[in-house]
C-alpha positions as a LaTeX table, in Angstrom:
\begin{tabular}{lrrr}
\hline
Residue & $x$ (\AA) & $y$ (\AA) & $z$ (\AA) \\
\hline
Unk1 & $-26.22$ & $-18.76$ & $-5.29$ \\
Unk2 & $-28.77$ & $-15.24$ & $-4.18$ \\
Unk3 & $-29.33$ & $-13.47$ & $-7.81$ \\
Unk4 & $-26.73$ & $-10.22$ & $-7.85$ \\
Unk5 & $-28.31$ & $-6.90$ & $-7.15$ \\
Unk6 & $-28.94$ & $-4.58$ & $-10.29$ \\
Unk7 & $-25.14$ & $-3.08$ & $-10.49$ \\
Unk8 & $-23.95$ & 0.34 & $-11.26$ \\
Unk9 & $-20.95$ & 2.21 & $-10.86$ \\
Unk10 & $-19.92$ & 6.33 & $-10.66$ \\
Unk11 & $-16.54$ & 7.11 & $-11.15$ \\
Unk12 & $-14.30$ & 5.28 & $-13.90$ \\
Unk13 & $-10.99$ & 5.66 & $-12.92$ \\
Unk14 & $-8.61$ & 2.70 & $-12.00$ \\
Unk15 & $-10.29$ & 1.30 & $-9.41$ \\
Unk16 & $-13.51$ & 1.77 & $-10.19$ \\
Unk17 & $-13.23$ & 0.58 & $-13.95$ \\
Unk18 & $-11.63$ & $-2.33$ & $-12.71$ \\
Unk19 & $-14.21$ & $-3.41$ & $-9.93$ \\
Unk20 & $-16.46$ & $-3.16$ & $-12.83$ \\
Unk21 & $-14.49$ & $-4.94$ & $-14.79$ \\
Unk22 & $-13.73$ & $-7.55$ & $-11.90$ \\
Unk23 & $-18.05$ & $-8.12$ & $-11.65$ \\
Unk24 & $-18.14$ & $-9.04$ & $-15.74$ \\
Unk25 & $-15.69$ & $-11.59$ & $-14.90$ \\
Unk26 & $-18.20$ & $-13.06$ & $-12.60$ \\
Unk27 & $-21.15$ & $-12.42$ & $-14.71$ \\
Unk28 & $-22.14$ & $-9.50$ & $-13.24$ \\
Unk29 & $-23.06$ & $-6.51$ & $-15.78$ \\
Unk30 & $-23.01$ & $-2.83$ & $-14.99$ \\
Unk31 & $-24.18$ & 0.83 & $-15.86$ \\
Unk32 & $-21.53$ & 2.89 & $-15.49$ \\
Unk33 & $-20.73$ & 6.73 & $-15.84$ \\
Unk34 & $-18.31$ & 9.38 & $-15.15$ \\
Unk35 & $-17.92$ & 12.95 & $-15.92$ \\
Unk36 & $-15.19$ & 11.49 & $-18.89$ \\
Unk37 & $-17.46$ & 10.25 & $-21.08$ \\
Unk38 & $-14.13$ & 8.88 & $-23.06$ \\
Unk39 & $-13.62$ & 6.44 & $-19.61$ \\
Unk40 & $-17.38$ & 5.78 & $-20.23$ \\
Unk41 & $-16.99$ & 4.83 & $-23.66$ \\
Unk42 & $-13.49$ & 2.47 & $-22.78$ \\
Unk43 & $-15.94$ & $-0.16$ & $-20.69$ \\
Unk44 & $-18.94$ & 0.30 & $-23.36$ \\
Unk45 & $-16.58$ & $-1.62$ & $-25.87$ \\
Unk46 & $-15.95$ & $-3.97$ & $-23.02$ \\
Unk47 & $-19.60$ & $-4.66$ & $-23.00$ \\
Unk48 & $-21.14$ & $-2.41$ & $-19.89$ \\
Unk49 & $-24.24$ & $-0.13$ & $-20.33$ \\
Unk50 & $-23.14$ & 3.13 & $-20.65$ \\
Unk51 & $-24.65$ & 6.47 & $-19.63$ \\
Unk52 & $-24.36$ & 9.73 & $-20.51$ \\
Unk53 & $-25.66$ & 12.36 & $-17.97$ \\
Unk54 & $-26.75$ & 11.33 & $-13.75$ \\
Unk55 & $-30.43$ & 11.20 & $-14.71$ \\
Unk56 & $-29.74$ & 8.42 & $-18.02$ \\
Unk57 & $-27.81$ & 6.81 & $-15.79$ \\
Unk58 & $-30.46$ & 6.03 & $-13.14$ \\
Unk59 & $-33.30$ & 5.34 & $-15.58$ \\
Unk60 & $-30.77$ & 2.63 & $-17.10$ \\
Unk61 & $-30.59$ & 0.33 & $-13.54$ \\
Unk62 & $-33.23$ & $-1.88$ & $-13.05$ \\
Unk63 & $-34.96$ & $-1.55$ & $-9.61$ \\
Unk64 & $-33.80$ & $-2.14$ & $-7.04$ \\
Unk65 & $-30.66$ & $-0.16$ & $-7.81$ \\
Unk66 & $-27.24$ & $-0.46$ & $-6.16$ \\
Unk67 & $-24.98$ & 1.92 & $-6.81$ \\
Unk68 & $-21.39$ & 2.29 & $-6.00$ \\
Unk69 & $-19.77$ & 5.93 & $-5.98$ \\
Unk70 & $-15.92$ & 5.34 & $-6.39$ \\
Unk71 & $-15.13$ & 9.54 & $-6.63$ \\
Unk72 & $-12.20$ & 11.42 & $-5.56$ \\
Unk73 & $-13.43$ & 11.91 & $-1.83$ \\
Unk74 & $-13.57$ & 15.82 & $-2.74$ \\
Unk75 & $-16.66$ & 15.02 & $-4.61$ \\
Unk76 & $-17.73$ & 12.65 & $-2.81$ \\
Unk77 & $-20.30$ & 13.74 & $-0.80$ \\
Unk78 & $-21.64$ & 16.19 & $-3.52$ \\
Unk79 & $-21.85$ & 13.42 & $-5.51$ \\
Unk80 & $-24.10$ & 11.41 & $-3.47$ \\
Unk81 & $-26.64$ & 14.40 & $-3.10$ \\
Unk82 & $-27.16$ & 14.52 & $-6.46$ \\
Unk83 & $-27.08$ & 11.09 & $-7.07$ \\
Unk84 & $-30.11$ & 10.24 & $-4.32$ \\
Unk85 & $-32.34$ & 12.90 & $-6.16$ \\
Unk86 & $-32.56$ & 10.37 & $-9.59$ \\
Unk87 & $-32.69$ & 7.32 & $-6.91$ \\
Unk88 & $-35.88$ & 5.88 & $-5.18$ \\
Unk89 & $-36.86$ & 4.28 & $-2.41$ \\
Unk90 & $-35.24$ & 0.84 & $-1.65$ \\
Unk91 & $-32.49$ & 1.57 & $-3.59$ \\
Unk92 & $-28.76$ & 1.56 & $-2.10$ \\
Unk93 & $-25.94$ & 3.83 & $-2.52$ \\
Unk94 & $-22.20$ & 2.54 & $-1.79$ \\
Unk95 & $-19.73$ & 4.60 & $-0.92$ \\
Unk96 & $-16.64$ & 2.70 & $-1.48$ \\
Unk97 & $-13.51$ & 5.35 & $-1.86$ \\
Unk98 & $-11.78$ & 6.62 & 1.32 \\
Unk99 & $-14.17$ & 8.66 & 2.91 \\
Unk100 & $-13.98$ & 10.19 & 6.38 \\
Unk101 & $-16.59$ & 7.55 & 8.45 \\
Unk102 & $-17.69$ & 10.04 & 10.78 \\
Unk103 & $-19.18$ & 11.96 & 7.12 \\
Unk104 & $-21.15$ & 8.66 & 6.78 \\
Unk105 & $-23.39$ & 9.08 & 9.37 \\
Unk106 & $-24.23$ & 12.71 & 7.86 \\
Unk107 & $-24.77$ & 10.59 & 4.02 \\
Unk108 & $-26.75$ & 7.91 & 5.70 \\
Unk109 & $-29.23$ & 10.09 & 7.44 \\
Unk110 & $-29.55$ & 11.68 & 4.50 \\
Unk111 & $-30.26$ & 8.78 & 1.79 \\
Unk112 & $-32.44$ & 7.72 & 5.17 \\
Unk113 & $-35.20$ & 10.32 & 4.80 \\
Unk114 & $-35.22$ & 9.43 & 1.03 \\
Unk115 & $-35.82$ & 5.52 & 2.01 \\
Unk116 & $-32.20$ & 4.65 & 0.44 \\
Unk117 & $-29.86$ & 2.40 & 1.86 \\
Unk118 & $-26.25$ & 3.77 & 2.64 \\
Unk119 & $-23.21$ & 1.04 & 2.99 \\
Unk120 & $-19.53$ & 2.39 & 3.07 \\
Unk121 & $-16.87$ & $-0.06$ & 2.16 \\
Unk122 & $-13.16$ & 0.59 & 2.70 \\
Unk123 & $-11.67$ & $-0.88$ & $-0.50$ \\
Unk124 & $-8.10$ & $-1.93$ & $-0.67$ \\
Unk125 & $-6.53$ & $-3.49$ & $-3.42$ \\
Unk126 & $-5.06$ & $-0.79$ & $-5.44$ \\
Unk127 & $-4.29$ & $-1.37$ & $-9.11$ \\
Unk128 & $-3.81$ & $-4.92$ & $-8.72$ \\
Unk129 & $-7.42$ & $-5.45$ & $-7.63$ \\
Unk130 & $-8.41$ & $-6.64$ & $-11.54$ \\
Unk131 & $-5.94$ & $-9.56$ & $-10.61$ \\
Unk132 & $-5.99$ & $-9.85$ & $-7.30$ \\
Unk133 & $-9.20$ & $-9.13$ & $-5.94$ \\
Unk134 & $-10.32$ & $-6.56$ & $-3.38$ \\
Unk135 & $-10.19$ & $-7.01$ & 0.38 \\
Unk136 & $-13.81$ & $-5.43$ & 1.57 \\
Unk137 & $-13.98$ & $-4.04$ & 4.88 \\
Unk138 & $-17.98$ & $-2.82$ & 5.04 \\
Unk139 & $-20.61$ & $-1.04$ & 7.01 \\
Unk140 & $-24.01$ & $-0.93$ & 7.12 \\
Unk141 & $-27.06$ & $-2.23$ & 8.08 \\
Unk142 & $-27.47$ & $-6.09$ & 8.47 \\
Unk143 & $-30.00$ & $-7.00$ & 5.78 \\
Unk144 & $-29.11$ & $-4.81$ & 3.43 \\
Unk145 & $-25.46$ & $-5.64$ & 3.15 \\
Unk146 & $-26.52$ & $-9.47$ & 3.66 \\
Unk147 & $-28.49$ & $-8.96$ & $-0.24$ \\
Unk148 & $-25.22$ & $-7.50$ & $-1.72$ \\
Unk149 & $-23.25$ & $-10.26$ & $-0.60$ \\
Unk150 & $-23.05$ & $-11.96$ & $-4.28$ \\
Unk151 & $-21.13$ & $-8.25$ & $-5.22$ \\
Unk152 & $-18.65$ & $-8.92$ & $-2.43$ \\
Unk153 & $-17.85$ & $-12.32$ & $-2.97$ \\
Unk154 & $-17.32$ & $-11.67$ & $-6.38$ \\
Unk155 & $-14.63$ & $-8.93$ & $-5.63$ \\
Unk156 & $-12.62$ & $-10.02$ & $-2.64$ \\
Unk157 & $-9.68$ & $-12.54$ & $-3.63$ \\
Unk158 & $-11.18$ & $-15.69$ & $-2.04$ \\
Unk159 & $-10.20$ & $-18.06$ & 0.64 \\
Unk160 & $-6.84$ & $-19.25$ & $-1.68$ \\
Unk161 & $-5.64$ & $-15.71$ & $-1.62$ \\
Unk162 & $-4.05$ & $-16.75$ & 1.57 \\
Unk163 & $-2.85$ & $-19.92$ & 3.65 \\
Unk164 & $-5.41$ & $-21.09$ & 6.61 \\
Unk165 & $-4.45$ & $-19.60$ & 9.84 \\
Unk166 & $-3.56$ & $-22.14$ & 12.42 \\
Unk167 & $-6.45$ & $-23.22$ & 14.35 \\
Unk168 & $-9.22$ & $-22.40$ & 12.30 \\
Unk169 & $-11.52$ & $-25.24$ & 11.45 \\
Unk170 & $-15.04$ & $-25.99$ & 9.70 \\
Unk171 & $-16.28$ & $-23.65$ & 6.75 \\
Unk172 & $-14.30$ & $-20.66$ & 6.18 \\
Unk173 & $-15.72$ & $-17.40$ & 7.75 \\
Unk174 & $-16.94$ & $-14.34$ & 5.41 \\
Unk175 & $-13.32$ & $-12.74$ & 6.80 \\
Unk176 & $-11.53$ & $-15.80$ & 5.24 \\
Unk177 & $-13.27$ & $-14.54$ & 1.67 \\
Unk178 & $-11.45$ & $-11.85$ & 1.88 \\
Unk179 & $-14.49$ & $-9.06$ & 2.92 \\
Unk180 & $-16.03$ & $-8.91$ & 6.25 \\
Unk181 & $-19.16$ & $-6.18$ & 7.29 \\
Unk182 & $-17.46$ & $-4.85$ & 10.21 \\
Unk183 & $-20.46$ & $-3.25$ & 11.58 \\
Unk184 & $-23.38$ & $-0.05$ & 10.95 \\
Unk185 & $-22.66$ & 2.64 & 9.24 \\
Unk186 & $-19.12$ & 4.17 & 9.32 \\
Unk187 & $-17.67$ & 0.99 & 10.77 \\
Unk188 & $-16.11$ & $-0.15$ & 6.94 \\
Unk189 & $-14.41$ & 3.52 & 6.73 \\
Unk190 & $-13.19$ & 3.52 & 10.20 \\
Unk191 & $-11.77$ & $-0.04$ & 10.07 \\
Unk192 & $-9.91$ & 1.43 & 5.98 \\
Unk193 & $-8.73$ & 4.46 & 7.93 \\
Unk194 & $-6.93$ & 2.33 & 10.67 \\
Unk195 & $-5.56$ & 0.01 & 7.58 \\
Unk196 & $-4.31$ & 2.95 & 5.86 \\
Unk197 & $-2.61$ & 4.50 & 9.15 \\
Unk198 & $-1.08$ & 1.14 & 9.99 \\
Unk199 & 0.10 & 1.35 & 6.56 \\
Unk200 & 2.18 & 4.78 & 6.85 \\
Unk201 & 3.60 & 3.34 & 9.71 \\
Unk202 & 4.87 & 0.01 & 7.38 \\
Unk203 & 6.04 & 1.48 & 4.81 \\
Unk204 & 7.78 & 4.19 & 6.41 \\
Unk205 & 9.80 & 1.59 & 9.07 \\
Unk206 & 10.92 & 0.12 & 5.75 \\
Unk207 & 11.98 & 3.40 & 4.07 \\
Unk208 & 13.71 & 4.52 & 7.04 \\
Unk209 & 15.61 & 1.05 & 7.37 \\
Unk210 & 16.66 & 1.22 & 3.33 \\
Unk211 & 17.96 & 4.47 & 3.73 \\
Unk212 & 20.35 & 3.43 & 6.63 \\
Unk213 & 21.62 & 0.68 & 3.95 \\
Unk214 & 22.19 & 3.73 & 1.43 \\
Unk215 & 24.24 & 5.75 & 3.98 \\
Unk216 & 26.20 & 2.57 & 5.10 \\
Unk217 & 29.13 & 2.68 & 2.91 \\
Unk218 & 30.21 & 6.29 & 4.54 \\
Unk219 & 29.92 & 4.69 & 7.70 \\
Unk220 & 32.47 & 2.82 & 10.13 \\
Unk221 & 33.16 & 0.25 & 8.96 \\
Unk222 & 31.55 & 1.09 & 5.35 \\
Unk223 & 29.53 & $-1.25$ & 3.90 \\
Unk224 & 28.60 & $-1.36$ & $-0.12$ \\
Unk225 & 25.54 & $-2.89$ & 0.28 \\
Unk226 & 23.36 & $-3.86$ & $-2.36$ \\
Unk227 & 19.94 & $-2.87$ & $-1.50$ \\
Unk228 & 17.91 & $-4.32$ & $-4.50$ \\
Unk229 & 19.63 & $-8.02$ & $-3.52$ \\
Unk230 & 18.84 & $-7.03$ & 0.45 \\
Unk231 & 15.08 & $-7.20$ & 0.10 \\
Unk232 & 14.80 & $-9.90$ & $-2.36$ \\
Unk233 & 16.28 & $-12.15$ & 0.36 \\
Unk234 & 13.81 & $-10.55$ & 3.26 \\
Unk235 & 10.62 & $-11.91$ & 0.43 \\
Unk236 & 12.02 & $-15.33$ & 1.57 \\
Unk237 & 11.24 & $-16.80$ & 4.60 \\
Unk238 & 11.82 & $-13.37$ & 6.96 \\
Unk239 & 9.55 & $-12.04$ & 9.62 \\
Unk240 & 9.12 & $-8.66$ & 7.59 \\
Unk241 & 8.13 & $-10.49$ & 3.77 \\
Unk242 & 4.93 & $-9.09$ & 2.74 \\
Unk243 & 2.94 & $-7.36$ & $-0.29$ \\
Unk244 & 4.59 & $-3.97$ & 0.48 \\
Unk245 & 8.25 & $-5.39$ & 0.46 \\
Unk246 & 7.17 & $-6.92$ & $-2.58$ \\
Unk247 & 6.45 & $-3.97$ & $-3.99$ \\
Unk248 & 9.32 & $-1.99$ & $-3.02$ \\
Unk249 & 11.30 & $-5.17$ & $-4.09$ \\
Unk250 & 10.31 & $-4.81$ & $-7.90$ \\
Unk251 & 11.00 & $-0.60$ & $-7.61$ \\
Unk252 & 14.67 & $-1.03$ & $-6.78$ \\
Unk253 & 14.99 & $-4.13$ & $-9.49$ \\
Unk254 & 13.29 & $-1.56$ & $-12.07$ \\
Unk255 & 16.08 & 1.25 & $-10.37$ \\
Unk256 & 18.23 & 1.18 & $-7.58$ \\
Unk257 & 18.54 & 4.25 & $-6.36$ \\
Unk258 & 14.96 & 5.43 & $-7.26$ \\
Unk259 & 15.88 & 8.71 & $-8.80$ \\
Unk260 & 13.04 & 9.14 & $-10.93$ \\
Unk261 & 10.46 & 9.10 & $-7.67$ \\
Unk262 & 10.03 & 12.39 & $-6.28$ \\
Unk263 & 11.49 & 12.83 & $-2.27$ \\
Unk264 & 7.99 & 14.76 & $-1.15$ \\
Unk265 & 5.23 & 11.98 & $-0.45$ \\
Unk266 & 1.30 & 12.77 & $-0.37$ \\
Unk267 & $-0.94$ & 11.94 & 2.50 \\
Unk268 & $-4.63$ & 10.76 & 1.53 \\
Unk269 & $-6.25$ & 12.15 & 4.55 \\
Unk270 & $-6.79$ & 8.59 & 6.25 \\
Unk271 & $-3.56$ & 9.03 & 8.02 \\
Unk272 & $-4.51$ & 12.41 & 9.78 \\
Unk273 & $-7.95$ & 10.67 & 10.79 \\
Unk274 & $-6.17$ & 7.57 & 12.47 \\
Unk275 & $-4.13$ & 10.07 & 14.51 \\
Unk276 & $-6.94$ & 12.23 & 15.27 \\
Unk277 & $-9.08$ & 9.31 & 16.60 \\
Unk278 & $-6.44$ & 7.83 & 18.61 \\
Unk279 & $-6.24$ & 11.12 & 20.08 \\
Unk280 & $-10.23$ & 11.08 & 20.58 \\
Unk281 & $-9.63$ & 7.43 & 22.10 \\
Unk282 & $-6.62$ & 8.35 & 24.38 \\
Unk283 & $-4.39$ & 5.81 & 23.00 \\
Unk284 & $-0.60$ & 6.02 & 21.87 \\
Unk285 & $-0.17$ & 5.90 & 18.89 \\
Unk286 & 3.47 & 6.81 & 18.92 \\
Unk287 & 4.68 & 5.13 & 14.85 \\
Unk288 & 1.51 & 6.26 & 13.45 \\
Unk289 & 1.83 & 9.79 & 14.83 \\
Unk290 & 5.39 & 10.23 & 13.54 \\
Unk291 & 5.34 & 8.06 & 10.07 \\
Unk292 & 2.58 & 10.80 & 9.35 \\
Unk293 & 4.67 & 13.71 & 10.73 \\
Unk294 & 7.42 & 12.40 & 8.55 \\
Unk295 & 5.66 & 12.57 & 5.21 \\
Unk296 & 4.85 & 16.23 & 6.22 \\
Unk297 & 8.81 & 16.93 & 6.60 \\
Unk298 & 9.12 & 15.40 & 3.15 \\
Unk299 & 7.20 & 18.10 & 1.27 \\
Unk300 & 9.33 & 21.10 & 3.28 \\
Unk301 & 6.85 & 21.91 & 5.86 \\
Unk302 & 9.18 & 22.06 & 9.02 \\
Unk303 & 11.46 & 24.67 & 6.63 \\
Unk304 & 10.58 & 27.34 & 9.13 \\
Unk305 & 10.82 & 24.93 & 12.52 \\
Unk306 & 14.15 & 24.04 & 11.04 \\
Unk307 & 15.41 & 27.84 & 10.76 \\
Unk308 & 13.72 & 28.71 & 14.13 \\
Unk309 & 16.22 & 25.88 & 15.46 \\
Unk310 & 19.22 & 27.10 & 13.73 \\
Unk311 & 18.82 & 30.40 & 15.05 \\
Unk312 & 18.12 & 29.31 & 18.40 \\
Unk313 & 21.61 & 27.69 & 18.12 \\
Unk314 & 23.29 & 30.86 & 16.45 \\
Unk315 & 22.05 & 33.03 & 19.72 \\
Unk316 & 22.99 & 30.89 & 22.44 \\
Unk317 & 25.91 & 28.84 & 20.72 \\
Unk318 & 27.05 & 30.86 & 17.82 \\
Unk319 & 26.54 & 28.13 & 15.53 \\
Unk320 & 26.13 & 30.31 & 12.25 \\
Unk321 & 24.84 & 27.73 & 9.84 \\
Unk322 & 24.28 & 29.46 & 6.47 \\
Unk323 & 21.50 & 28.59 & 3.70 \\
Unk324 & 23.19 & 26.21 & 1.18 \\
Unk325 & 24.74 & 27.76 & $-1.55$ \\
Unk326 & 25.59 & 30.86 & 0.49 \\
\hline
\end{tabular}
């Protein structure tokens, strides 16, 4: 087994404690820091290095450093800046949170005038990526990604995450680890971005399906269906059993009718970018494009669409459909 690289991460909150955290486990030790010095302190008692300022920080990795940047993508790109001005050349700066690939580029051209390498890594794994591992979806150039290999392998759940597909034989491919260098720079982010877009589009066909269950016992003939038991039996053996129906599984055992979630739902970004590149490639992208839309129309944004329509049916119908509560 190639030595791991000298390790350090930015940016302590739940994914990027627990990647660190995930490393130890494997015998790999890191500096760490974050603007909470509290978060910093949390891993020191778990036995990383800690750090208390950029420039401490840096003089704390042993050369060659790698380090990984897991910030709110806000700060991202700040973050890097300042970072590369403690850094030297032949070090390596990941940029593993989900960052817009086409901003890569602009990082990596950056870092290359410095002589420091850039990767970008589209990490997915969530919360559960302590236990579960991380699946690694990375770009960069060839060598240098090649030398951080012991980092990946480390983090990505490992060929028994999942059973063999049919047909493939021999030693199991890098893919079949569970992290795969997709190509140069940008290439990790893109392929994340399409994940996450794919992923709208997943979890909104199930939303949408659940809440035609819900509405089923006004219907004809009414049904009282009990929604909870509905996608337990879809875990087993169905077409449509997966992680996220696990997941929503275990919310509608905790509560049925899911009161205590809020109806608006956030968008990270990476949705809007896998619609704007399909537009940029010319292809349809027709559940994408609308799980997307939907999650606007969940925080109120069509409100004024909607009373632009009911007008329009006022004037030419006299449909006079009043605000509720009026």
């Amino acid at each position: 087994m190639s030595q791991a690289p000298n390790f350090a991460m930015i940016g302590l909150g739940r994914m990027g404690a627990n990647i660190v955290r995930r490393l130890a486990q494997h015998g790999i030790n890191s500096v760490v820091y974050d603007v909470s010095q509290d978060a910093v302190a949390a891993l020191g008692k778990e036995g990383a290095t800690t750090s208390k300022d950029m420039a401490d920080f840096a003089a704390k990795i042993p050369t060659p450093r790698t380090v990984w940047v897991m910030v709110p993508a806000g700060v991202t790109d700040s973050t890097i800046a300042e970072l590369s001005t403690h850094l030297s050349a032949g070090d390596t700066i990941i940029d593993g949170g989900n960052s817009y690939y086409k901003n890569d580029l602009k990082n990596a051209e950056l870092l290359k005038a410095k002589g420091i390498n850039f990767v970008d890594i589209g990490t997915s794994g969530g919360v559960y990526g302590l236990e579960r591992g991380y699946s690694l979806m990375i770009g960069g150039d060839k060598s240098v990604v090649a030398n951080l290999d012991p980092i990946f392998k480390a983090l990505a759940p490992g060929v028994e995450a999942a059973e063999r597909t049919p047909g493939r034989t021999g030693a199991p491919s890098q893919a079949e680890h569970g992290y795969l260098h997709c190509g140069p720079v940008g290439s990790g982010h893109f392929v994340k971005m399409i994940h996450n877009g794919i992923e709208y589009g997943m979890m909104a066909a199930f939303a949408e399906g659940l809440a035609i269950f819900e509405a089923a016992d006004e219907m004809t003939p009414a049904y009282d269906l009990d929604i909870p038991e509905i996608t337990e039996v879809w875990r087993r053996g169905s077409v449509v059993a997966s992680w996220l129906l696990d997941l929503t599984a275990q919310a509608l055992n905790e509560s049925s009718d899911l009161t205590e979630y809020s109806s608006e739902v956030s968008d990270s970004g990476e949705g809007r970018w896998t619609v704007q590149a399909a537009i940029e490639a010319g292809i349809p992208a027709h559940v994408l494009s609308a799980s997307l839309y939907s999650r606007f129309a969940s925080r109120n944004n069509d409100e004024f669409a909607n009373r632009v329509l009911s007008a329009m049916r006022y004037k030419f119908g006299g449909h006079n459909e009043k605000p509720k509560g009026k």
